[in-house]
XYZ file of C-alpha atoms in Angstrom:
194
model
C 143.418 100.874 45.048
C 142.153 104.630 46.106
C 144.341 105.917 48.641
C 143.990 109.337 48.294
C 143.171 111.798 51.641
C 141.393 115.082 51.748
C 142.857 116.762 55.280
C 140.116 119.404 54.394
C 140.827 123.140 55.282
C 140.566 122.443 59.022
C 143.991 120.954 59.051
C 147.626 122.012 59.678
C 150.731 120.842 57.713
C 153.389 118.401 59.276
C 156.568 119.220 57.323
C 159.746 116.407 57.543
C 162.435 119.330 58.697
C 165.586 116.703 59.643
C 166.002 114.884 56.243
C 168.348 112.183 58.693
C 165.504 111.426 60.780
C 162.468 112.338 59.205
C 160.379 111.674 56.011
C 157.251 112.898 54.109
C 154.695 110.249 54.320
C 151.728 112.151 52.692
C 152.194 115.276 50.501
C 149.375 117.171 49.041
C 149.186 117.733 44.994
C 150.999 120.981 45.705
C 153.224 119.995 47.489
C 152.523 120.397 51.016
C 153.568 118.302 53.661
C 150.262 116.584 55.217
C 151.742 113.627 57.178
C 155.150 112.150 58.091
C 157.249 109.463 59.707
C 160.371 109.194 61.179
C 163.224 106.724 62.839
C 164.942 107.619 65.913
C 167.111 105.849 67.173
C 165.256 102.097 68.106
C 161.902 104.099 67.681
C 159.870 105.505 65.290
C 157.041 107.819 64.727
C 153.958 109.015 62.733
C 152.489 112.405 62.798
C 149.309 113.501 60.772
C 148.561 117.407 60.460
C 143.954 115.940 60.929
C 143.322 113.957 63.197
C 143.212 111.226 60.947
C 143.252 108.512 63.843
C 140.090 109.155 64.637
C 138.469 108.847 61.588
C 139.805 105.453 60.886
C 138.779 104.548 64.549
C 135.733 105.537 63.923
C 135.020 104.191 60.415
C 133.467 107.686 59.451
C 134.950 109.607 56.784
C 137.740 108.923 54.234
C 137.795 105.222 55.019
C 139.519 105.127 51.385
C 142.653 105.780 53.314
C 142.215 103.065 56.055
C 144.843 100.780 54.181
C 147.451 103.449 53.944
C 147.162 104.343 57.709
C 147.182 100.677 58.585
C 150.154 100.282 57.127
C 152.063 103.092 58.726
C 150.648 101.723 62.108
C 152.187 98.548 61.623
C 155.542 99.651 60.246
C 155.037 102.279 63.614
C 154.771 99.180 66.004
C 156.561 97.162 64.400
C 158.970 98.016 61.726
C 157.391 96.448 59.102
C 154.006 97.391 56.800
C 152.759 94.357 56.109
C 153.224 92.709 59.526
C 150.336 92.356 62.336
C 150.119 94.080 65.382
C 150.665 92.818 68.640
C 147.964 91.288 69.926
C 148.015 93.753 73.075
C 149.453 97.369 73.208
C 149.896 99.448 76.490
C 149.103 102.936 75.356
C 149.632 106.359 76.919
C 148.322 109.646 75.567
C 148.756 113.553 76.809
C 146.308 115.972 74.699
C 144.702 112.780 72.812
C 141.544 110.761 73.702
C 142.580 107.380 74.543
C 139.641 105.981 73.965
C 140.060 107.073 69.845
C 143.523 105.077 70.299
C 141.777 101.646 71.838
C 138.613 102.066 69.166
C 141.037 101.768 66.757
C 143.288 99.494 67.650
C 140.028 97.122 68.661
C 139.152 97.749 64.629
C 142.085 96.359 63.299
C 142.442 93.439 65.694
C 144.592 94.470 68.353
C 143.939 95.075 72.260
C 144.745 98.466 73.923
C 145.888 98.704 77.571
C 145.096 102.580 78.477
C 147.270 103.619 81.328
C 147.087 106.903 82.941
C 150.894 107.305 82.684
C 151.873 111.214 81.886
C 153.693 111.197 79.058
C 154.215 114.857 78.462
C 155.473 115.282 82.128
C 159.354 115.432 82.134
C 159.592 113.684 85.342
C 157.515 110.408 84.715
C 158.843 106.868 84.945
C 155.823 105.044 83.724
C 156.506 105.346 80.028
C 159.141 102.618 80.089
C 156.245 100.333 80.116
C 154.807 101.739 77.101
C 154.372 100.569 73.858
C 152.792 103.097 72.380
C 152.815 106.641 73.098
C 150.071 109.203 71.614
C 150.279 113.076 71.949
C 147.504 115.523 70.377
C 147.085 119.160 69.996
C 146.192 119.646 73.343
C 149.447 118.145 75.159
C 151.263 120.432 77.530
C 154.237 121.926 76.263
C 157.424 122.607 78.352
C 161.437 123.222 78.697
C 161.524 119.311 79.023
C 159.256 117.801 76.436
C 161.093 117.637 73.154
C 163.895 116.331 75.012
C 161.215 113.278 76.471
C 160.150 112.584 73.462
C 163.741 111.980 71.994
C 164.211 109.810 74.857
C 161.054 107.887 73.985
C 162.306 107.350 70.529
C 165.689 106.741 71.395
C 164.581 104.024 73.722
C 162.625 102.137 70.697
C 158.661 104.130 71.690
C 155.950 104.152 68.981
C 155.097 108.022 68.296
C 152.471 109.202 67.161
C 151.047 112.729 66.786
C 147.947 113.778 65.558
C 147.073 117.350 65.187
C 142.833 117.988 65.085
C 142.454 121.298 63.408
C 143.810 124.969 62.095
C 145.016 125.956 65.470
C 148.466 126.166 66.720
C 149.596 124.082 69.371
C 153.025 124.708 71.416
C 153.148 121.399 72.844
C 152.308 119.819 69.269
C 155.479 121.936 68.172
C 157.761 120.638 70.409
C 156.896 116.883 69.739
C 156.907 117.407 65.695
C 160.118 119.089 66.944
C 161.582 115.928 68.448
C 160.834 113.819 65.275
C 162.460 116.136 62.798
C 159.060 117.723 62.019
C 157.632 120.924 61.856
C 153.939 122.373 62.123
C 152.407 124.480 59.737
C 151.888 127.950 60.693
C 149.068 129.971 62.963
C 146.077 129.800 61.121
C 147.128 126.576 59.483
C 145.759 125.429 56.438
C 142.647 127.375 57.344
C 142.844 129.761 54.159
C 144.640 126.823 51.727
C 143.192 126.134 48.631
C 140.518 123.809 47.782
């Protein structure tokens, strides 16, 4: 099966820097990190340097990568890459379109209950009811964000980060840092070789 993924230069690298909790999921041909996974406490994290979740939700591009993406997502939520997703998942998002998450989950046979929980606000308490927390590059950064994301993971939550382009994101850096990962420097892969 062809499971390759082409992020294009409109992406950024994702590097597993704290290898006691994070590991590369996908490396480019030259060894640059494209996606990574993390296990922190009872929780798991998944991050891509391109918005691959929207690609898989929309059935538009890079569909040869869907089997690997589905396995990574199943591992994220259940701890077993071969298992099916639960019938229902309660989802909170920050800096990311919740409808994309819902569309992807419907495509793979699950249903999303979308919430208005402000998961990037360190004072929120609604996170306790969530199964899946998805961050994007529009996440508001704050001094308490890394500790907040770490508390989600420690509590057993599934955390996703999707980076949609070559531009920088301070909030994204904080989310990834909590998962033992780093985001490539500005301007991402904009000038990267094909």
